[in-house]
């Protein structure tokens, strides 16, 4: 079984997810700059989600580079990942339309958490298939980012009951962690290293 | 005629179907967890349909592995399949928004039934083209799943006039039958084997 | 310049066109079979448009088989075709929601006509590039279907001012002409042959 | 890292952007030709944006021809470009629904400007990677079009405070500059050449 169609299907779904979010931006009634102002929270949410989907696409791209043959369990682990990512536009819209209120922010974090879990499962399936000397296992290494992210998501979800700035900052922080090239971040977070 | 574009087009359509369903989830007015509660039936319907489209994509992927050249009749059989699958989002929304009421549930089953029929026609076209010693014919074997599914769909549709739990369980059951790897299910349903 | 991306982009656009049409089917309020009844004209329009887009995808697929290198003018001729096809969902919805009223039916025919013209331009660009002994020129031959279709579209548009059955029958007829395999249709319409 | 998935993902996003714009055309209530009249500004905006996305797809296609390996910074520069292009449907709808009013027209120009900047960044990343003797650097040459366009966008945005014809003409002019094959435009604008 070759990996081309799994990549093509994933690219299709991710491309659609990243672009249907923008369908939430309905052109406002008025034509003043001030008519756009109420859309600011939704726009910020969109930017963040766009970056997250971009990161997932990027990581998916890199991970699949190491794969030669696709197994049935990889296909389903991949669909499980796409399922959670497909809920991102809904969570983005709910969060943006409610000015970053508690529940929508917590749900956003929960969906990011589940997507992270799904990505981890997919990674495991691939490493398991590759066996000893797995290229992916080496590439992933200690997988510091993959371990910090869920912790930060959970802290962010819990912090939604304190105020709505902390989760916002934490979600942005996780995105930044993934955006910064690996070497630097590993040095930066060296003190947090746990295994 | 090569099969790449037929695969690419099918992947595109299936990717769109699986993601536009999520457009039905409009962010609710309120920002409480309770505001999400009325969306539960729609969400459940979405999960089921997501799994079904995933199964179809998976099976399509496997089936096309055995194909080298595409004929005109395969292209049209494929479009016939995509047509019925393209109606899944509508049936999903109607079912989810009406709390699994009789008519919407029956329509959902009818569309699944027709998609199954269309998949069978496509399979037949491919086997016919491959002639004796068809790889697909061997791979499909007795096609137990393919034979049980339409029977279960028909029973499910009929049972909509009794209550709305039976069809729901049956639709979930068919999905499970396809999700469980082949060997096990064949042993499990051995007593139902009919040819 | 290779043709893969032009095919991929066209496949993407056609896949989206064929599936966004179904977004027009909003789940009705009620849950009776009778609640679906007012959707019948829209459904019929959808079926017809699905077949038309299917035919275009099919013909595009066949035509591109003969192409090796893509020129700038082919890319733009292709975009011109996709532009007109992208208007099909709008015309389909307007026609279906207005019970096949005169103006919507005429607009539907006009868009089909323009798509036909655009396809012809694309075909010309390819044949021009291939020069003498063009494979496409041979494959197209007298292009009977390509010549009858616009005539039938124009007759259909004009007939909208008589009643709404004639254009409906003519649009269906054109679709059938393209669905029936070539040899047979050429024999069937032999008497209409004009060059 | 190979470029196929980056191309496939970009094609997917651009295909979706170009087709979801048409979702803004909701079938009008009435069925007269006059019922379409209020849609004329939206339709004109759609035509212009369709051409712009077409130009970007075309240029992207050409630029990627010269690329062999994709770097992480190219992937993100590409996503940055797709981000701004994904906002085109929103700006198109706002402009079209407000009869080319000042603010919507200026926003449209701003998004085109940012997309132009993003395309330039992507171009720079590719040239930097290719090093001396970059094929893309040679192909781009003085990049006259790439230098005139942002100037014209800025003039257009400023002119929104004068009237709404000037920006409209300027946006159309930029599109025309890109549509006309290179050689001719270079001769035409020879007098404007600045380096």
Tab-separated table of N, CA and C in Angstrom, chain A residues 34-122:
chain	number	residue	atom	x	y	z
A	34	UNK	N	-14.982	50.827	11.358
A	34	UNK	CA	-15.523	50.465	12.675
A	34	UNK	C	-16.435	49.236	12.594
A	35	UNK	N	-16.987	48.961	11.406
A	35	UNK	CA	-17.848	47.782	11.256
A	35	UNK	C	-17.028	46.496	11.303
A	36	UNK	N	-15.730	46.633	11.066
A	36	UNK	CA	-14.863	45.452	11.123
A	36	UNK	C	-14.433	45.157	12.563
A	37	UNK	N	-14.505	46.206	13.412
A	37	UNK	CA	-13.974	46.084	14.772
A	37	UNK	C	-14.549	44.880	15.536
A	38	UNK	N	-15.887	44.672	15.503
A	38	UNK	CA	-16.418	43.511	16.252
A	38	UNK	C	-15.870	42.169	15.757
A	39	UNK	N	-15.243	42.182	14.587
A	39	UNK	CA	-14.727	40.929	14.048
A	39	UNK	C	-13.313	40.628	14.537
A	40	UNK	N	-12.729	41.574	15.259
A	40	UNK	CA	-11.332	41.409	15.692
A	40	UNK	C	-11.093	40.099	16.449
A	41	UNK	N	-11.937	39.751	17.460
A	41	UNK	CA	-11.669	38.491	18.179
A	41	UNK	C	-11.720	37.277	17.239
A	42	UNK	N	-12.708	37.304	16.324
A	42	UNK	CA	-12.819	36.187	15.389
A	42	UNK	C	-11.585	36.131	14.487
A	43	UNK	N	-11.110	37.304	14.084
A	43	UNK	CA	-9.936	37.351	13.210
A	43	UNK	C	-8.697	36.816	13.935
A	44	UNK	N	-8.531	37.240	15.193
A	44	UNK	CA	-7.395	36.743	15.977
A	44	UNK	C	-7.463	35.219	16.129
A	45	UNK	N	-8.669	34.721	16.413
A	45	UNK	CA	-8.858	33.272	16.530
A	45	UNK	C	-8.474	32.581	15.230
A	46	UNK	N	-8.886	33.212	14.124
A	46	UNK	CA	-8.597	32.641	12.816
A	46	UNK	C	-7.098	32.566	12.571
A	47	UNK	N	-6.390	33.652	12.897
A	47	UNK	CA	-4.937	33.673	12.704
A	47	UNK	C	-4.289	32.532	13.487
A	48	UNK	N	-4.701	32.389	14.755
A	48	UNK	CA	-4.116	31.338	15.599
A	48	UNK	C	-4.398	29.948	15.018
A	49	UNK	N	-5.651	29.720	14.611
A	49	UNK	CA	-6.018	28.401	14.079
A	49	UNK	C	-5.322	28.138	12.751
A	50	UNK	N	-5.184	29.181	11.934
A	50	UNK	CA	-4.471	29.042	10.662
A	50	UNK	C	-3.044	28.561	10.928
A	51	UNK	N	-2.400	29.174	11.930
A	51	UNK	CA	-1.030	28.783	12.269
A	51	UNK	C	-0.999	27.330	12.771
A	52	UNK	N	-1.971	26.975	13.634
A	52	UNK	CA	-2.012	25.598	14.145
A	52	UNK	C	-2.163	24.575	13.014
A	53	UNK	N	-3.110	24.833	12.111
A	53	UNK	CA	-3.306	23.890	10.994
A	53	UNK	C	-2.042	23.851	10.138
A	54	UNK	N	-1.434	25.028	9.953
A	54	UNK	CA	-0.173	25.085	9.214
A	54	UNK	C	0.908	24.229	9.869
A	55	UNK	N	1.004	24.307	11.189
A	55	UNK	CA	1.991	23.505	11.929
A	55	UNK	C	1.699	22.011	11.750
A	56	UNK	N	0.414	21.652	11.874
A	56	UNK	CA	0.056	20.237	11.711
A	56	UNK	C	0.378	19.752	10.309
A	57	UNK	N	0.066	20.590	9.315
A	57	UNK	CA	0.352	20.174	7.948
A	57	UNK	C	1.864	19.971	7.777
A	58	UNK	N	2.620	20.949	8.295
A	58	UNK	CA	4.076	20.912	8.242
A	58	UNK	C	4.643	19.641	8.901
A	59	UNK	N	4.180	19.355	10.103
A	59	UNK	CA	4.670	18.190	10.845
A	59	UNK	C	4.247	16.888	10.170
A	60	UNK	N	3.016	16.882	9.653
A	60	UNK	CA	2.509	15.721	8.928
A	60	UNK	C	3.397	15.449	7.717
A	61	UNK	N	3.683	16.520	6.996
A	61	UNK	CA	4.565	16.472	5.834
A	61	UNK	C	5.921	15.845	6.201
A	62	UNK	N	6.520	16.344	7.287
A	62	UNK	CA	7.829	15.836	7.703
A	62	UNK	C	7.755	14.370	8.126
A	63	UNK	N	6.742	14.055	8.924
A	63	UNK	CA	6.612	12.692	9.443
A	63	UNK	C	6.433	11.697	8.302
A	64	UNK	N	5.577	12.062	7.325
A	64	UNK	CA	5.300	11.140	6.218
A	64	UNK	C	6.519	10.939	5.310
A	65	UNK	N	7.451	11.868	5.357
A	65	UNK	CA	8.695	11.705	4.580
A	65	UNK	C	9.410	10.412	4.964
A	66	UNK	N	9.266	10.022	6.229
A	66	UNK	CA	10.003	8.857	6.721
A	66	UNK	C	9.245	7.555	6.463
A	67	UNK	N	8.015	7.675	5.940
A	67	UNK	CA	7.165	6.493	5.783
A	67	UNK	C	7.264	5.963	4.362
A	68	UNK	N	7.357	4.638	4.230
A	68	UNK	CA	7.346	4.060	2.884
A	68	UNK	C	6.009	3.391	2.599
A	69	UNK	N	5.595	2.518	3.526
A	69	UNK	CA	4.343	1.812	3.318
A	69	UNK	C	3.354	2.144	4.423
A	70	UNK	N	2.123	2.252	4.031
A	70	UNK	CA	1.059	2.645	4.940
A	70	UNK	C	0.304	1.401	5.376
A	71	UNK	N	0.039	1.278	6.679
A	71	UNK	CA	-0.755	0.148	7.163
A	71	UNK	C	-2.175	0.621	7.455
A	72	UNK	N	-3.075	-0.331	7.627
A	72	UNK	CA	-4.454	-0.014	7.965
A	72	UNK	C	-4.551	0.823	9.236
A	73	UNK	N	-3.750	0.489	10.242
A	73	UNK	CA	-3.842	1.243	11.493
A	73	UNK	C	-3.334	2.673	11.326
A	74	UNK	N	-2.374	2.887	10.417
A	74	UNK	CA	-1.933	4.266	10.131
A	74	UNK	C	-3.058	5.068	9.487
A	75	UNK	N	-3.759	4.437	8.543
A	75	UNK	CA	-4.868	5.117	7.869
A	75	UNK	C	-5.902	5.587	8.885
A	76	UNK	N	-6.224	4.711	9.848
A	76	UNK	CA	-7.254	5.073	10.826
A	76	UNK	C	-6.737	6.058	11.864
A	77	UNK	N	-5.458	5.936	12.241
A	77	UNK	CA	-4.870	6.931	13.153
A	77	UNK	C	-4.870	8.302	12.476
A	78	UNK	N	-4.620	8.308	11.170
A	78	UNK	CA	-4.635	9.547	10.402
A	78	UNK	C	-6.032	10.156	10.349
A	79	UNK	N	-7.029	9.309	10.128
A	79	UNK	CA	-8.409	9.799	10.102
A	79	UNK	C	-8.830	10.336	11.474
A	80	UNK	N	-8.331	9.698	12.530
A	80	UNK	CA	-8.644	10.148	13.896
A	80	UNK	C	-8.061	11.551	14.108
A	81	UNK	N	-6.860	11.794	13.590
A	81	UNK	CA	-6.246	13.123	13.643
A	81	UNK	C	-7.065	14.130	12.844
A	82	UNK	N	-7.443	13.750	11.628
A	82	UNK	CA	-8.214	14.669	10.777
A	82	UNK	C	-9.568	14.983	11.403
A	83	UNK	N	-10.136	14.005	12.109
A	83	UNK	CA	-11.417	14.243	12.778
A	83	UNK	C	-11.306	15.407	13.764
A	84	UNK	N	-10.303	15.368	14.635
A	84	UNK	CA	-10.159	16.425	15.643
A	84	UNK	C	-9.811	17.752	15.001
A	85	UNK	N	-8.965	17.706	13.963
A	85	UNK	CA	-8.630	18.959	13.276
A	85	UNK	C	-9.849	19.542	12.554
A	86	UNK	N	-10.758	18.652	12.105
A	86	UNK	CA	-11.954	19.145	11.411
A	86	UNK	C	-12.879	19.909	12.356
A	87	UNK	N	-12.697	19.727	13.670
A	87	UNK	CA	-13.523	20.451	14.644
A	87	UNK	C	-12.922	21.813	14.994
A	88	UNK	N	-11.711	22.080	14.518
A	88	UNK	CA	-11.053	23.359	14.820
A	88	UNK	C	-11.866	24.568	14.314
A	89	UNK	N	-12.389	24.539	13.063
A	89	UNK	CA	-13.159	25.708	12.607
A	89	UNK	C	-14.354	26.008	13.529
A	90	UNK	N	-15.054	24.981	13.990
A	90	UNK	CA	-16.186	25.201	14.897
A	90	UNK	C	-15.715	25.860	16.188
A	91	UNK	N	-14.663	25.299	16.819
A	91	UNK	CA	-14.154	25.843	18.078
A	91	UNK	C	-13.624	27.264	17.889
A	92	UNK	N	-12.994	27.506	16.734
A	92	UNK	CA	-12.479	28.846	16.428
A	92	UNK	C	-13.618	29.856	16.373
A	93	UNK	N	-14.683	29.481	15.662
A	93	UNK	CA	-15.823	30.387	15.520
A	93	UNK	C	-16.496	30.630	16.878
A	94	UNK	N	-16.660	29.583	17.676
A	94	UNK	CA	-17.335	29.733	18.968
A	94	UNK	C	-16.510	30.646	19.882
A	95	UNK	N	-15.211	30.432	19.868
A	95	UNK	CA	-14.305	31.241	20.688
A	95	UNK	C	-14.304	32.694	20.224
A	96	UNK	N	-14.188	32.888	18.898
A	96	UNK	CA	-14.086	34.245	18.362
A	96	UNK	C	-15.372	35.035	18.513
A	97	UNK	N	-16.515	34.344	18.358
A	97	UNK	CA	-17.799	35.043	18.462
A	97	UNK	C	-18.195	35.335	19.903
A	98	UNK	N	-17.521	34.725	20.863
A	98	UNK	CA	-17.874	34.943	22.267
A	98	UNK	C	-16.767	35.649	23.030
A	99	UNK	N	-15.964	36.429	22.279
A	99	UNK	CA	-14.922	37.226	22.919
A	99	UNK	C	-14.108	36.424	23.931
A	100	UNK	N	-13.670	35.269	23.530
A	100	UNK	CA	-12.749	34.468	24.338
A	100	UNK	C	-13.321	34.135	25.716
A	101	UNK	N	-14.616	33.796	25.723
A	101	UNK	CA	-15.252	33.419	26.981
A	101	UNK	C	-14.739	32.057	27.453
A	102	UNK	N	-14.966	31.761	28.717
A	102	UNK	CA	-14.403	30.576	29.386
A	102	UNK	C	-14.622	29.255	28.646
A	103	UNK	N	-15.886	28.877	28.470
A	103	UNK	CA	-16.217	27.569	27.903
A	103	UNK	C	-15.651	27.396	26.488
A	104	UNK	N	-15.903	28.371	25.583
A	104	UNK	CA	-15.348	28.236	24.227
A	104	UNK	C	-13.815	28.108	24.230
A	105	UNK	N	-13.153	28.850	25.124
A	105	UNK	CA	-11.686	28.761	25.188
A	105	UNK	C	-11.238	27.391	25.668
A	106	UNK	N	-11.974	26.845	26.642
A	106	UNK	CA	-11.628	25.521	27.157
A	106	UNK	C	-11.845	24.464	26.078
A	107	UNK	N	-12.949	24.596	25.315
A	107	UNK	CA	-13.216	23.632	24.248
A	107	UNK	C	-12.125	23.691	23.181
A	108	UNK	N	-11.710	24.917	22.854
A	108	UNK	CA	-10.632	25.091	21.870
A	108	UNK	C	-9.382	24.331	22.317
A	109	UNK	N	-9.059	24.500	23.605
A	109	UNK	CA	-7.895	23.802	24.149
A	109	UNK	C	-8.070	22.295	24.134
A	110	UNK	N	-9.291	21.846	24.448
A	110	UNK	CA	-9.568	20.413	24.461
A	110	UNK	C	-9.372	19.804	23.074
A	111	UNK	N	-9.839	20.518	22.053
A	111	UNK	CA	-9.705	20.000	20.688
A	111	UNK	C	-8.236	19.978	20.263
A	112	UNK	N	-7.492	21.022	20.647
A	112	UNK	CA	-6.051	21.010	20.358
A	112	UNK	C	-5.366	19.846	21.069
A	113	UNK	N	-5.789	19.615	22.313
A	113	UNK	CA	-5.222	18.502	23.090
A	113	UNK	C	-5.475	17.170	22.400
A	114	UNK	N	-6.733	16.967	21.981
A	114	UNK	CA	-7.086	15.702	21.321
A	114	UNK	C	-6.345	15.546	19.994
A	115	UNK	N	-6.186	16.646	19.260
A	115	UNK	CA	-5.428	16.582	18.002
A	115	UNK	C	-3.980	16.184	18.297
A	116	UNK	N	-3.451	16.732	19.389
A	116	UNK	CA	-2.087	16.375	19.791
A	116	UNK	C	-1.980	14.896	20.130
A	117	UNK	N	-2.964	14.395	20.862
A	117	UNK	CA	-3.002	12.974	21.221
A	117	UNK	C	-3.080	12.125	19.946
A	118	UNK	N	-3.952	12.538	19.021
A	118	UNK	CA	-4.113	11.785	17.775
A	118	UNK	C	-2.819	11.773	16.969
A	119	UNK	N	-2.129	12.919	16.939
A	119	UNK	CA	-0.861	12.988	16.215
A	119	UNK	C	0.163	12.040	16.843
A	120	UNK	N	0.153	11.996	18.180
A	120	UNK	CA	1.064	11.108	18.902
A	120	UNK	C	0.765	9.641	18.566
A	121	UNK	N	-0.517	9.289	18.511
A	121	UNK	CA	-0.910	7.906	18.173
A	121	UNK	C	-0.405	7.551	16.769
A	122	UNK	N	-0.605	8.471	15.827
A	122	UNK	CA	-0.145	8.237	14.454
A	122	UNK	C	1.377	8.029	14.421
